[in-house]
PDB file of C-alpha atoms in Angstrom:
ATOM      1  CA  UNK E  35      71.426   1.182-135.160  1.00  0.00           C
ATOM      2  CA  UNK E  36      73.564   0.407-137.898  1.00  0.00           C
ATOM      3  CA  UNK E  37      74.868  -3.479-138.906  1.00  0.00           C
ATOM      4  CA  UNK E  38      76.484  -4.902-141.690  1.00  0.00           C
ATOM      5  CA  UNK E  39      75.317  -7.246-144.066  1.00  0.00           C
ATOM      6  CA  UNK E  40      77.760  -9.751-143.943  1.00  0.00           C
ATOM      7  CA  UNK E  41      77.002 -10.730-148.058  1.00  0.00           C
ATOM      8  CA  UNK E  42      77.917  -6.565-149.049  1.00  0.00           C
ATOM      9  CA  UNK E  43      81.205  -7.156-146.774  1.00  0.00           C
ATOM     10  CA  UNK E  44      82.552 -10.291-148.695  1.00  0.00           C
ATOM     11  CA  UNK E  45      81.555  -8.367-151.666  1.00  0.00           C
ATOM     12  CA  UNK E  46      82.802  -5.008-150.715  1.00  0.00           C
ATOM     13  CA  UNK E  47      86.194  -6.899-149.353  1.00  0.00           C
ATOM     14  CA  UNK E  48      88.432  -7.644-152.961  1.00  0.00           C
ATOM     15  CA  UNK E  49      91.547  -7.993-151.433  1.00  0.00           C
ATOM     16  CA  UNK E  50      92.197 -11.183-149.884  1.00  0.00           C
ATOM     17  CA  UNK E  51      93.963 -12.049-146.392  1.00  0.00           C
ATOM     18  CA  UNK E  52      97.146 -13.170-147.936  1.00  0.00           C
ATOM     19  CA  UNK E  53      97.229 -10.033-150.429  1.00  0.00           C
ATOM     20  CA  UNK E  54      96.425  -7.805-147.238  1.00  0.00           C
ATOM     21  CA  UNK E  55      99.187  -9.216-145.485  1.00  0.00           C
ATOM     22  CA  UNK E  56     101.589  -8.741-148.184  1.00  0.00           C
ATOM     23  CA  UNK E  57     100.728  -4.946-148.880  1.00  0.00           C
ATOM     24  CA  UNK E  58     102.146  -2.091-147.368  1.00  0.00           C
ATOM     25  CA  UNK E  59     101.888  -2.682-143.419  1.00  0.00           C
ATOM     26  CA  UNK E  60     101.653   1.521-143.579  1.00  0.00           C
ATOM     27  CA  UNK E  61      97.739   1.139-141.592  1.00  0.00           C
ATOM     28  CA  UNK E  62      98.851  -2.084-139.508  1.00  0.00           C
ATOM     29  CA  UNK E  63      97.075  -0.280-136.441  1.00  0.00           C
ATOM     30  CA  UNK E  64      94.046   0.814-138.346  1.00  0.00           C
ATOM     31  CA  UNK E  65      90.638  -0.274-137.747  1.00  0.00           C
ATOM     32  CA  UNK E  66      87.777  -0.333-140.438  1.00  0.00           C
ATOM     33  CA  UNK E  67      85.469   2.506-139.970  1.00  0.00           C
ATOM     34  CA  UNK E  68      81.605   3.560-139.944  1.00  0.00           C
ATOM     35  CA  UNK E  69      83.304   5.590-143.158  1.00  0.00           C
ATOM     36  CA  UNK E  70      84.775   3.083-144.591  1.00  0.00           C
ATOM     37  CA  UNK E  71      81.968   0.992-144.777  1.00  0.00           C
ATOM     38  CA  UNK E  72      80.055   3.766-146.367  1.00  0.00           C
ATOM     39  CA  UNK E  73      82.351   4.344-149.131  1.00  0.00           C
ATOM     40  CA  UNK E  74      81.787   2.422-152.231  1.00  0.00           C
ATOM     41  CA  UNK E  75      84.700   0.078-153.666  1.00  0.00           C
ATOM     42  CA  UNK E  76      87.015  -2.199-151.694  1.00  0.00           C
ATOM     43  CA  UNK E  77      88.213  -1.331-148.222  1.00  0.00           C
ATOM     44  CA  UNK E  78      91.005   0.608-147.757  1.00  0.00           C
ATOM     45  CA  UNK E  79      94.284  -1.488-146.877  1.00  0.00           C
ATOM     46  CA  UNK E  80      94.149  -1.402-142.931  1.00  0.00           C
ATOM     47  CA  UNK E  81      95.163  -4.071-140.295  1.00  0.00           C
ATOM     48  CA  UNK E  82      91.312  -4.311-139.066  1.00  0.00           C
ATOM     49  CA  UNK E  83      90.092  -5.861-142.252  1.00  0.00           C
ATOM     50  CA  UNK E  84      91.624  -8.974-141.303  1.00  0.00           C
ATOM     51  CA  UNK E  85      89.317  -8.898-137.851  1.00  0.00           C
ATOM     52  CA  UNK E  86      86.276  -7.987-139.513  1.00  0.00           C
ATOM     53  CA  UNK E  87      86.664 -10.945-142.417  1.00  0.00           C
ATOM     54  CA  UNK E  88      86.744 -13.110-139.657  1.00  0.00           C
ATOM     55  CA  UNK E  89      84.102 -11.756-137.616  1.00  0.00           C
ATOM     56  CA  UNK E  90      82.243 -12.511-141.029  1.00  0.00           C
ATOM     57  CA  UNK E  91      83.577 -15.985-141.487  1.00  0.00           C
ATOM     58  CA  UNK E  92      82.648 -17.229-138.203  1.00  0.00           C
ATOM     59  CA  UNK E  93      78.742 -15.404-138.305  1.00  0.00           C
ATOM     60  CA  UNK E  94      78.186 -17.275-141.299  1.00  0.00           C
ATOM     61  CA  UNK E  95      79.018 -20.514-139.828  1.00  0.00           C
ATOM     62  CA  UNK E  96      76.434 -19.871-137.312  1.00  0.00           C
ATOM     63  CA  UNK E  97      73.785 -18.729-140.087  1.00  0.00           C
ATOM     64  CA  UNK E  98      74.071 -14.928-139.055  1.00  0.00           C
ATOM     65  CA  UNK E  99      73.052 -12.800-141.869  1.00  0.00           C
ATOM     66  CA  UNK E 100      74.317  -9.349-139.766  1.00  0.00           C
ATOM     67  CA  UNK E 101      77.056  -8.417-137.812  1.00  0.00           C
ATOM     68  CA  UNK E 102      77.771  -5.178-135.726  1.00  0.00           C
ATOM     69  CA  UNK E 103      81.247  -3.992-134.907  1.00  0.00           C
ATOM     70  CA  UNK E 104      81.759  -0.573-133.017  1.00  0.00           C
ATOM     71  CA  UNK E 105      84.252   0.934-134.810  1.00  0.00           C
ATOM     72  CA  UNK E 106      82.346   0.005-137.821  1.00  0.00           C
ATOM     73  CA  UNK E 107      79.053   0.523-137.171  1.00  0.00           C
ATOM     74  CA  UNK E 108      78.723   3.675-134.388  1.00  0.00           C
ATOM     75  CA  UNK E 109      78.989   7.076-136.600  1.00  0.00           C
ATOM     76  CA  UNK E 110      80.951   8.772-134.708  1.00  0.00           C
ATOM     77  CA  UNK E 111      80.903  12.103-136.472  1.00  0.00           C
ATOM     78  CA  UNK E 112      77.212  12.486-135.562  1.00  0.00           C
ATOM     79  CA  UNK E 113      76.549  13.472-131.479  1.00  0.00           C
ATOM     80  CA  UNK E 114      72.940  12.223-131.668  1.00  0.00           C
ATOM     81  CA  UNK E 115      73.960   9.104-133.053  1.00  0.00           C
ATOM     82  CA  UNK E 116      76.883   8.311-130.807  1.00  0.00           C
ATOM     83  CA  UNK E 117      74.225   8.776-128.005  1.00  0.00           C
ATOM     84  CA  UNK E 118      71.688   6.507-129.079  1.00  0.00           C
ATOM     85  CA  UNK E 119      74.665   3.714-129.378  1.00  0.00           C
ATOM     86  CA  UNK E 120      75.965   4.504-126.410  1.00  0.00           C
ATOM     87  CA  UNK E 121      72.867   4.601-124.266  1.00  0.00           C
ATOM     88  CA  UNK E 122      70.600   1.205-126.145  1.00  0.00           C
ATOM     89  CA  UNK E 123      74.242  -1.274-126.121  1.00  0.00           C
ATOM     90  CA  UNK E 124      75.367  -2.552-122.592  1.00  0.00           C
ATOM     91  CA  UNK E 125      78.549  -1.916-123.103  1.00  0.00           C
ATOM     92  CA  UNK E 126      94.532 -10.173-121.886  1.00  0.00           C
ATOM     93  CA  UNK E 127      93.611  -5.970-122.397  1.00  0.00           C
ATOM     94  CA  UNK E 128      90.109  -6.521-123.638  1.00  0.00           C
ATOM     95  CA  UNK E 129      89.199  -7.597-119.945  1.00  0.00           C
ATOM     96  CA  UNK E 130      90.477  -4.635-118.796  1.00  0.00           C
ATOM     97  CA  UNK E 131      88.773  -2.120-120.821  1.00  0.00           C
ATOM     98  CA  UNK E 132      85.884  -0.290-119.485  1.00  0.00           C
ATOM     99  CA  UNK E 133      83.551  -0.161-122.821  1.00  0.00           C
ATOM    100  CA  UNK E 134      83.860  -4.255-122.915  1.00  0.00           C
ATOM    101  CA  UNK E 135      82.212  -4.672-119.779  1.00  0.00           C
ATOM    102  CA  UNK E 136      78.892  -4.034-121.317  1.00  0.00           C
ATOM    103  CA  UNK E 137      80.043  -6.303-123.841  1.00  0.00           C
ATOM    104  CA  UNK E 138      80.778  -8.728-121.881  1.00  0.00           C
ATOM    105  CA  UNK E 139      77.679  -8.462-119.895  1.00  0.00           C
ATOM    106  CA  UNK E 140      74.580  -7.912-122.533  1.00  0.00           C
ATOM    107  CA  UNK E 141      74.800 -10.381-125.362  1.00  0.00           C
ATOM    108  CA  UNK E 142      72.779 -13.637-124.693  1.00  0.00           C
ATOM    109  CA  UNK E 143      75.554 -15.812-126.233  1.00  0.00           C
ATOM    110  CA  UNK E 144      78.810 -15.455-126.558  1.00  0.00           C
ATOM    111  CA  UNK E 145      81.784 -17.542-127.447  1.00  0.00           C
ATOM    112  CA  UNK E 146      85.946 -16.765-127.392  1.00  0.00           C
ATOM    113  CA  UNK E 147      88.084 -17.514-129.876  1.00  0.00           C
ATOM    114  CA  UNK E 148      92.018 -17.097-129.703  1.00  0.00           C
ATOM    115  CA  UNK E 149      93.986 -15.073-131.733  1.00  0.00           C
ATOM    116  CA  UNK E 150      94.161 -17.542-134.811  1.00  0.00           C
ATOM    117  CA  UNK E 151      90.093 -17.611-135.084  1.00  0.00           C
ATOM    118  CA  UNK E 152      90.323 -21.118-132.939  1.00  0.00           C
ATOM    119  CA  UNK E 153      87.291 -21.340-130.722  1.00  0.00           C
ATOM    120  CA  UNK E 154      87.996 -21.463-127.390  1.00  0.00           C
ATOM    121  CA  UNK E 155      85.132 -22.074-125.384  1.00  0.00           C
ATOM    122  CA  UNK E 156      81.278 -20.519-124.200  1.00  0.00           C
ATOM    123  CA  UNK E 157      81.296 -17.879-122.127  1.00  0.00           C
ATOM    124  CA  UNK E 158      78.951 -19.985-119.382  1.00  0.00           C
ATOM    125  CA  UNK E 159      81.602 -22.502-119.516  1.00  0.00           C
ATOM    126  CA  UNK E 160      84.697 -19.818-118.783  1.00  0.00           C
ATOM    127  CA  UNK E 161      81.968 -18.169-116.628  1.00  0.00           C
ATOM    128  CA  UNK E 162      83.694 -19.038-113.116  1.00  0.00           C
ATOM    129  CA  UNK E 163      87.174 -17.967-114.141  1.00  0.00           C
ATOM    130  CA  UNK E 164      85.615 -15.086-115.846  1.00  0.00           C
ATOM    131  CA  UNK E 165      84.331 -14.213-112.768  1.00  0.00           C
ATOM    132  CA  UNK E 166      87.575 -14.731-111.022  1.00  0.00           C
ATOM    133  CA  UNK E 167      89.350 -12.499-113.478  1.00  0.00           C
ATOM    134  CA  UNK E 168      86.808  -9.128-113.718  1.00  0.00           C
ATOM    135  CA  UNK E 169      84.892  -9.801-110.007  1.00  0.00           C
ATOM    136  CA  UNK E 170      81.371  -9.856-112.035  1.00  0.00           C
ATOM    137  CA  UNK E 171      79.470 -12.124-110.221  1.00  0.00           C
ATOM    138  CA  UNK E 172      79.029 -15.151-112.302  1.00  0.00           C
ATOM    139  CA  UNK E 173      75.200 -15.485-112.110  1.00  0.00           C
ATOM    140  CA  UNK E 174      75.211 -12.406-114.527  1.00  0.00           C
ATOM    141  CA  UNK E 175      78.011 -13.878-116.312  1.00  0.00           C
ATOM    142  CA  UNK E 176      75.059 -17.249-116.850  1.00  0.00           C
ATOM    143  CA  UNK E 177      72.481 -14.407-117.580  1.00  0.00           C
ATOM    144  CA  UNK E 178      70.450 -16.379-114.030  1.00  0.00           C
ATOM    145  CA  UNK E 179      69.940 -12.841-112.666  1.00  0.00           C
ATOM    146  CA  UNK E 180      69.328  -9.049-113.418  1.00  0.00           C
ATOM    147  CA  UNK E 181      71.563  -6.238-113.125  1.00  0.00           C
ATOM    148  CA  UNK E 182      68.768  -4.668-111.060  1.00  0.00           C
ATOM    149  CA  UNK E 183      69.781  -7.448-108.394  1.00  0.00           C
ATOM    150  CA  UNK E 184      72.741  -6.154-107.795  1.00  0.00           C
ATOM    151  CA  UNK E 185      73.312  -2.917-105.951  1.00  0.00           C
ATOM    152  CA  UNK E 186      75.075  -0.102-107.359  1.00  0.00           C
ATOM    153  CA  UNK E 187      77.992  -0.564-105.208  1.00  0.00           C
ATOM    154  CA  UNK E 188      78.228  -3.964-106.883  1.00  0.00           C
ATOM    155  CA  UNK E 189      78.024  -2.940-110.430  1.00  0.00           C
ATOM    156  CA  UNK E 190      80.831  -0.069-109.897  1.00  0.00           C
ATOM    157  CA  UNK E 191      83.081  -2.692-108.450  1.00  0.00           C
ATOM    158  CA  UNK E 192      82.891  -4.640-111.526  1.00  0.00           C
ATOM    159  CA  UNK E 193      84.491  -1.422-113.598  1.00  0.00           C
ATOM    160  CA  UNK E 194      86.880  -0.703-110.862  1.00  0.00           C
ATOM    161  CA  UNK E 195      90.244  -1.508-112.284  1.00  0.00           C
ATOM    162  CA  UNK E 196      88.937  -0.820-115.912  1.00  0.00           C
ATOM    163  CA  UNK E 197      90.586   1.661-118.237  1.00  0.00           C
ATOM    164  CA  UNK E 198      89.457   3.978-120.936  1.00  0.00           C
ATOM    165  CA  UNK E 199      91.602   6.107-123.038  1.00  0.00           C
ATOM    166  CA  UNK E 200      89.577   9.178-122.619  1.00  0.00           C
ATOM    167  CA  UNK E 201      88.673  10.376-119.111  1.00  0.00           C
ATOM    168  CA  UNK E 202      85.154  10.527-119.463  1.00  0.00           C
ATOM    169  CA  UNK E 203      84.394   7.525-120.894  1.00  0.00           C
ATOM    170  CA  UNK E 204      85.125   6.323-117.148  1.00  0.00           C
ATOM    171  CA  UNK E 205      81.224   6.909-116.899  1.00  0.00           C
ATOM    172  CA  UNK E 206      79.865   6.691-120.455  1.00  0.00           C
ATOM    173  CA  UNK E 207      80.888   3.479-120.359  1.00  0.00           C
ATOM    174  CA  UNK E 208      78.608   2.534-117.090  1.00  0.00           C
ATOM    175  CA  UNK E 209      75.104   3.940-118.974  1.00  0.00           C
ATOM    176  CA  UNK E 210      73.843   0.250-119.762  1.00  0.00           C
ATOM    177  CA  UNK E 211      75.305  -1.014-116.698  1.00  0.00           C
ATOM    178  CA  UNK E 212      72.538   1.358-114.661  1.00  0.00           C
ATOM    179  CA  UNK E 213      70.280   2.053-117.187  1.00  0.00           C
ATOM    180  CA  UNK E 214      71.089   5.769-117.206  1.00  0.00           C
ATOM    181  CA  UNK E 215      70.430   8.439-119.706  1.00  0.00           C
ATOM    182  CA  UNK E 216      72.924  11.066-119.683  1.00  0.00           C
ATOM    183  CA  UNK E 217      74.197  13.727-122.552  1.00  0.00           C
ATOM    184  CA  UNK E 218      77.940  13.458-123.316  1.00  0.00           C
ATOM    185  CA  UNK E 219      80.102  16.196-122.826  1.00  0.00           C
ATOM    186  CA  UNK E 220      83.931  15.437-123.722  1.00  0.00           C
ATOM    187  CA  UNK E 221      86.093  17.865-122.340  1.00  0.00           C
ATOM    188  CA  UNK E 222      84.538  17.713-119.111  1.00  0.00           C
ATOM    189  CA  UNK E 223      86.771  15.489-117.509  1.00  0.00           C
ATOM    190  CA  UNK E 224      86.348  13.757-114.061  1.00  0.00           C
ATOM    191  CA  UNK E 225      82.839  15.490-113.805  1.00  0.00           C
ATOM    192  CA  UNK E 226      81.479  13.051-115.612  1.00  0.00           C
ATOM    193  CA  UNK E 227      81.322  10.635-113.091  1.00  0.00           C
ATOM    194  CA  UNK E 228      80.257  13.399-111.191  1.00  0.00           C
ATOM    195  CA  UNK E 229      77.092  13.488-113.153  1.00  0.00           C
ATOM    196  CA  UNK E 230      76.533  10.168-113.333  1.00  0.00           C
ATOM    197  CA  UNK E 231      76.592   9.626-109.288  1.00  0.00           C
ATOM    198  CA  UNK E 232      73.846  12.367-109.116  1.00  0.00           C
ATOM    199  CA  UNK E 233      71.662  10.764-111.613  1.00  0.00           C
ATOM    200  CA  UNK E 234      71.882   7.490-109.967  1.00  0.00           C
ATOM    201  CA  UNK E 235      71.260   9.195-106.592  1.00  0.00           C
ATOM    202  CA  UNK E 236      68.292  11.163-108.434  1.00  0.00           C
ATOM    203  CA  UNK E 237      66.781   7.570-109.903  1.00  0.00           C
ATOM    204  CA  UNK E 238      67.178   5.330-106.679  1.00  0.00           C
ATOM    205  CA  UNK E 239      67.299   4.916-103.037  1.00  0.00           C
ATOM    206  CA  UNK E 240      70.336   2.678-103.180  1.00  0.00           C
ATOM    207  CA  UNK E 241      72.652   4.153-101.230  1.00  0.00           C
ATOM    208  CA  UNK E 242      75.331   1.703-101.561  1.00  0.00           C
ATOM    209  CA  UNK E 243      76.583   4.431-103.708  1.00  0.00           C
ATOM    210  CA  UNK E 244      78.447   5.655-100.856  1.00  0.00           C
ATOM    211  CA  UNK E 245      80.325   2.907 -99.992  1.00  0.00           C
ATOM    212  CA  UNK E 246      80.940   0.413-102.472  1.00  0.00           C
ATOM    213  CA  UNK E 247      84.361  -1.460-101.989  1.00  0.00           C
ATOM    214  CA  UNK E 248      85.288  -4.250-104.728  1.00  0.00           C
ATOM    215  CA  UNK E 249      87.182  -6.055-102.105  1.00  0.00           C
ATOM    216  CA  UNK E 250      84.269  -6.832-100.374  1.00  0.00           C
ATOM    217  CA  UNK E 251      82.271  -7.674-103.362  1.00  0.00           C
ATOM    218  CA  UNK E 252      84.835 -10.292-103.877  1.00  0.00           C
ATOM    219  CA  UNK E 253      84.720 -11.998-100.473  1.00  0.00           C
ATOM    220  CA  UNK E 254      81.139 -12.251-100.554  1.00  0.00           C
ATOM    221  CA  UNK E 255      81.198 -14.046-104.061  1.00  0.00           C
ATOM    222  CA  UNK E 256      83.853 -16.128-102.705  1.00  0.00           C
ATOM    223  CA  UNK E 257      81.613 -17.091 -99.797  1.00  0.00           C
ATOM    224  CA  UNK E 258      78.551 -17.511-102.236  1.00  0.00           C
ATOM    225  CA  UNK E 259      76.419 -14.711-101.227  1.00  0.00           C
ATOM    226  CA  UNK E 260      75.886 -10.939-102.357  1.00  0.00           C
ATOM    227  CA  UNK E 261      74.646  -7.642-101.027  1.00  0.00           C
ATOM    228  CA  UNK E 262      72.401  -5.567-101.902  1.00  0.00           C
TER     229      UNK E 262
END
Protein backbone atom coordinates (compact mmCIF):
# COMPACT_ATOMS: atom_id res chain seq x y z
CA UNK A 1 0.00 0.00 0.00
CA UNK A 2 1.15 3.22 -1.01
CA UNK A 3 0.79 6.73 1.30
CA UNK A 4 2.15 9.97 1.10
CA UNK A 5 4.43 11.64 3.23
CA UNK A 6 2.73 14.61 4.00
CA UNK A 7 6.48 16.65 4.47
CA UNK A 8 7.46 15.47 0.37
CA UNK A 9 3.78 16.90 -0.51
CA UNK A 10 4.29 20.47 1.00
CA UNK A 11 7.60 20.20 -0.58
CA UNK A 12 6.64 18.73 -3.84
CA UNK A 13 3.51 21.39 -3.87
CA UNK A 14 5.35 25.08 -5.11
CA UNK A 15 2.43 26.63 -6.23
CA UNK A 16 0.32 28.06 -3.68
CA UNK A 17 -3.66 28.02 -3.29
CA UNK A 18 -4.11 31.54 -4.36
CA UNK A 19 -1.58 31.10 -7.43
CA UNK A 20 -3.58 27.76 -8.26
CA UNK A 21 -6.66 29.54 -8.27
CA UNK A 22 -5.50 32.23 -10.44
CA UNK A 23 -3.94 29.90 -13.22
CA UNK A 24 -5.53 28.54 -16.07
CA UNK A 25 -8.85 26.76 -14.73
CA UNK A 26 -8.00 24.36 -18.09
CA UNK A 27 -7.77 20.95 -15.31
CA UNK A 28 -10.57 22.45 -12.88
CA UNK A 29 -12.03 18.76 -12.85
CA UNK A 30 -8.73 17.04 -12.46
CA UNK A 31 -7.68 15.05 -9.62
CA UNK A 32 -3.95 14.47 -8.52
CA UNK A 33 -2.78 11.12 -9.53
CA UNK A 34 -0.71 7.92 -8.31
CA UNK A 35 1.47 9.53 -11.47
CA UNK A 36 1.59 12.60 -10.46
CA UNK A 37 2.86 11.95 -7.26
CA UNK A 38 5.57 9.91 -8.80
CA UNK A 39 6.86 12.50 -11.01
CA UNK A 40 9.51 14.70 -9.68
CA UNK A 41 8.93 18.66 -9.59
CA UNK A 42 5.76 20.51 -8.60
CA UNK A 43 2.32 19.14 -9.34
CA UNK A 44 0.80 19.73 -12.35
CA UNK A 45 -1.90 22.66 -12.24
CA UNK A 46 -5.19 20.58 -11.52
CA UNK A 47 -8.33 21.44 -9.40
CA UNK A 48 -7.47 18.37 -6.90
CA UNK A 49 -4.36 19.96 -5.54
CA UNK A 50 -6.38 22.25 -3.64
CA UNK A 51 -8.15 18.95 -1.83
CA UNK A 52 -5.08 17.21 -1.24
CA UNK A 53 -3.22 20.53 0.46
CA UNK A 54 -5.92 20.42 2.69
CA UNK A 55 -6.14 16.88 3.37
CA UNK A 56 -2.40 17.72 4.38
CA UNK A 57 -3.18 20.76 6.44
CA UNK A 58 -5.69 19.20 8.55
CA UNK A 59 -3.37 15.61 9.14
CA UNK A 60 -0.81 17.73 10.44
CA UNK A 61 -2.94 19.35 12.92
CA UNK A 62 -3.69 16.02 14.24
CA UNK A 63 0.17 14.97 14.22
CA UNK A 64 -0.31 12.56 11.13
CA UNK A 65 2.90 12.08 9.42
CA UNK A 66 0.97 10.01 6.27
CA UNK A 67 -1.94 10.39 4.39
CA UNK A 68 -3.62 8.06 1.71
CA UNK A 69 -5.90 9.35 -0.99
CA UNK A 70 -7.28 6.89 -3.74
CA UNK A 71 -6.79 8.63 -6.64
CA UNK A 72 -3.40 9.33 -5.40
CA UNK A 73 -2.22 6.50 -3.93
CA UNK A 74 -3.98 3.18 -5.84
CA UNK A 75 -1.74 2.57 -9.19
CA UNK A 76 -4.10 2.04 -11.30
CA UNK A 77 -2.09 1.04 -14.33
CA UNK A 78 -0.96 -2.11 -12.49
CA UNK A 79 -3.96 -5.11 -12.21
CA UNK A 80 -2.16 -6.77 -9.27
CA UNK A 81 -1.94 -3.68 -7.50
CA UNK A 82 -5.44 -2.37 -8.02
CA UNK A 83 -6.42 -5.80 -6.47
CA UNK A 84 -4.55 -5.74 -3.43
CA UNK A 85 -6.20 -2.05 -2.79
CA UNK A 86 -9.27 -3.06 -3.60
CA UNK A 87 -9.52 -6.26 -1.62
CA UNK A 88 -7.26 -5.00 2.05
CA UNK A 89 -9.47 -1.19 2.13
CA UNK A 90 -13.23 -1.46 3.22
CA UNK A 91 -14.30 0.59 0.89
CA UNK A 92 -24.57 15.33 -0.71
CA UNK A 93 -23.07 12.65 -3.77
CA UNK A 94 -20.32 11.20 -1.65
CA UNK A 95 -23.17 9.36 0.39
CA UNK A 96 -24.37 8.03 -2.53
CA UNK A 97 -21.42 6.49 -4.04
CA UNK A 98 -20.85 2.87 -3.75
CA UNK A 99 -16.81 2.87 -3.20
CA UNK A 100 -17.47 5.37 -0.02
CA UNK A 101 -19.37 2.95 1.78
CA UNK A 102 -16.30 1.11 2.77
CA UNK A 103 -15.05 4.38 3.56
CA UNK A 104 -17.44 5.25 5.51
CA UNK A 105 -17.53 2.03 7.32
CA UNK A 106 -13.65 0.93 8.06
CA UNK A 107 -11.70 3.83 9.46
CA UNK A 108 -11.72 3.92 13.35
CA UNK A 109 -12.11 7.75 13.37
CA UNK A 110 -13.42 9.91 11.26
CA UNK A 111 -14.46 13.51 11.22
CA UNK A 112 -16.49 15.86 8.34
CA UNK A 113 -15.56 18.94 7.36
CA UNK A 114 -17.63 21.28 4.93
CA UNK A 115 -16.60 22.49 1.84
CA UNK A 116 -14.42 25.48 3.22
CA UNK A 117 -12.15 22.91 5.42
CA UNK A 118 -14.59 23.94 8.57
CA UNK A 119 -14.99 20.92 10.78
CA UNK A 120 -18.20 19.83 11.11
CA UNK A 121 -18.55 17.25 13.51
CA UNK A 122 -17.40 13.21 14.53
CA UNK A 123 -18.80 10.75 12.72
CA UNK A 124 -20.26 8.98 16.21
CA UNK A 125 -21.84 12.22 16.83
CA UNK A 126 -23.64 12.47 13.08
CA UNK A 127 -23.86 8.66 13.59
CA UNK A 128 -27.85 8.58 14.00
CA UNK A 129 -28.57 10.84 11.06
CA UNK A 130 -25.92 9.04 9.23
CA UNK A 131 -27.78 6.18 9.75
CA UNK A 132 -30.97 7.80 8.75
CA UNK A 133 -29.45 8.98 5.51
CA UNK A 134 -27.49 5.53 4.06
CA UNK A 135 -29.78 2.78 6.32
CA UNK A 136 -26.29 1.43 7.90
CA UNK A 137 -27.20 0.50 11.11
CA UNK A 138 -25.64 2.89 13.47
CA UNK A 139 -23.92 0.39 15.84
CA UNK A 140 -21.43 -0.10 12.86
CA UNK A 141 -21.53 3.47 12.24
CA UNK A 142 -20.06 3.60 16.51
CA UNK A 143 -17.74 0.65 15.43
CA UNK A 144 -20.02 -1.38 18.79
CA UNK A 145 -20.42 -4.34 16.40
CA UNK A 146 -18.93 -6.47 13.47
CA UNK A 147 -19.91 -6.65 10.01
CA UNK A 148 -20.03 -10.42 10.60
CA UNK A 149 -23.21 -9.51 12.82
CA UNK A 150 -25.03 -8.52 10.27
CA UNK A 151 -26.42 -10.82 7.63
CA UNK A 152 -25.71 -10.49 4.11
CA UNK A 153 -29.08 -9.32 3.30
CA UNK A 154 -28.25 -6.46 5.67
CA UNK A 155 -24.98 -5.42 4.30
CA UNK A 156 -26.44 -5.37 0.52
CA UNK A 157 -29.18 -3.12 1.73
CA UNK A 158 -26.74 -0.66 2.88
CA UNK A 159 -25.32 -0.33 -1.01
CA UNK A 160 -28.75 -0.46 -2.39
CA UNK A 161 -29.35 2.95 -3.80
CA UNK A 162 -25.50 3.47 -4.32
CA UNK A 163 -24.00 4.36 -7.67
CA UNK A 164 -20.80 3.65 -9.45
CA UNK A 165 -19.78 4.96 -12.74
CA UNK A 166 -18.68 1.70 -14.10
CA UNK A 167 -21.05 -1.29 -13.96
CA UNK A 168 -18.95 -3.58 -12.25
CA UNK A 169 -17.78 -1.74 -9.63
CA UNK A 170 -21.51 -2.42 -8.36
CA UNK A 171 -19.68 -5.50 -6.70
CA UNK A 172 -15.99 -4.55 -6.43
CA UNK A 173 -17.05 -2.14 -4.32
CA UNK A 174 -18.82 -4.77 -1.72
CA UNK A 175 -15.25 -6.98 -1.33
CA UNK A 176 -14.47 -5.42 2.24
CA UNK A 177 -18.00 -5.24 3.05
CA UNK A 178 -18.00 -9.41 2.96
CA UNK A 179 -14.61 -10.08 3.15
CA UNK A 180 -14.47 -11.57 -0.35
CA UNK A 181 -11.63 -12.26 -2.65
CA UNK A 182 -12.53 -12.03 -6.15
CA UNK A 183 -10.35 -11.22 -9.54
CA UNK A 184 -11.62 -8.17 -11.47
CA UNK A 185 -12.73 -8.46 -14.80
CA UNK A 186 -14.01 -5.01 -16.40
CA UNK A 187 -15.93 -5.57 -19.32
CA UNK A 188 -17.92 -8.12 -17.77
CA UNK A 189 -20.72 -6.18 -16.86
CA UNK A 190 -23.70 -7.20 -14.58
CA UNK A 191 -21.90 -10.65 -14.07
CA UNK A 192 -20.02 -9.34 -11.66
CA UNK A 193 -22.44 -9.36 -9.13
CA UNK A 194 -23.13 -12.53 -10.49
CA UNK A 195 -19.85 -13.75 -9.21
CA UNK A 196 -19.89 -12.22 -6.21
CA UNK A 197 -23.44 -13.86 -5.06
CA UNK A 198 -21.81 -17.31 -5.81
CA UNK A 199 -18.82 -16.68 -3.76
CA UNK A 200 -20.80 -15.54 -0.89
CA UNK A 201 -23.12 -18.55 -1.35
CA UNK A 202 -19.77 -20.73 -1.70
CA UNK A 203 -18.27 -19.06 1.80
CA UNK A 204 -21.54 -19.14 4.02
CA UNK A 205 -24.76 -20.62 4.95
CA UNK A 206 -26.49 -17.27 5.13
CA UNK A 207 -29.11 -17.47 3.02
CA UNK A 208 -30.52 -14.15 3.53
CA UNK A 209 -28.93 -13.75 0.22
CA UNK A 210 -32.13 -14.57 -1.27
CA UNK A 211 -34.20 -12.21 0.13
CA UNK A 212 -32.75 -9.21 1.41
CA UNK A 213 -35.16 -6.10 1.19
CA UNK A 214 -33.69 -2.60 2.49
CA UNK A 215 -37.13 -1.62 3.43
CA UNK A 216 -37.25 -4.01 5.95
CA UNK A 217 -33.82 -3.42 7.18
CA UNK A 218 -35.05 0.00 7.86
CA UNK A 219 -38.13 -0.81 9.94
CA UNK A 220 -36.30 -3.05 12.06
CA UNK A 221 -33.59 -0.30 12.88
CA UNK A 222 -36.38 1.97 13.40
CA UNK A 223 -37.87 -0.44 15.93
CA UNK A 224 -34.31 -1.08 17.48
CA UNK A 225 -33.70 -4.55 16.51
CA UNK A 226 -31.93 -6.43 13.49
CA UNK A 227 -31.97 -9.74 11.69
CA UNK A 228 -29.79 -11.97 11.03
Amino acid sequence: MWLLNIKDVVQKQKLTLEEFNSEDQGHKQDEVSFEDCQNEGQFPNKAGIEKVSNVCKKASEENFQYIWIDTCCINKNSSSELQEALNSMYRCRWMTRGWTLQELISPAYMDFYDMDWSFIAKREILAETIAEYTGIHITILRHERALSEFSIAQRMSWAANRHTTRVEDRAYSLFGIFDVHMSLLYGEGSNAFIRLQEELIKKSTDHSILAWDRDIELKDAQNGRTWQ
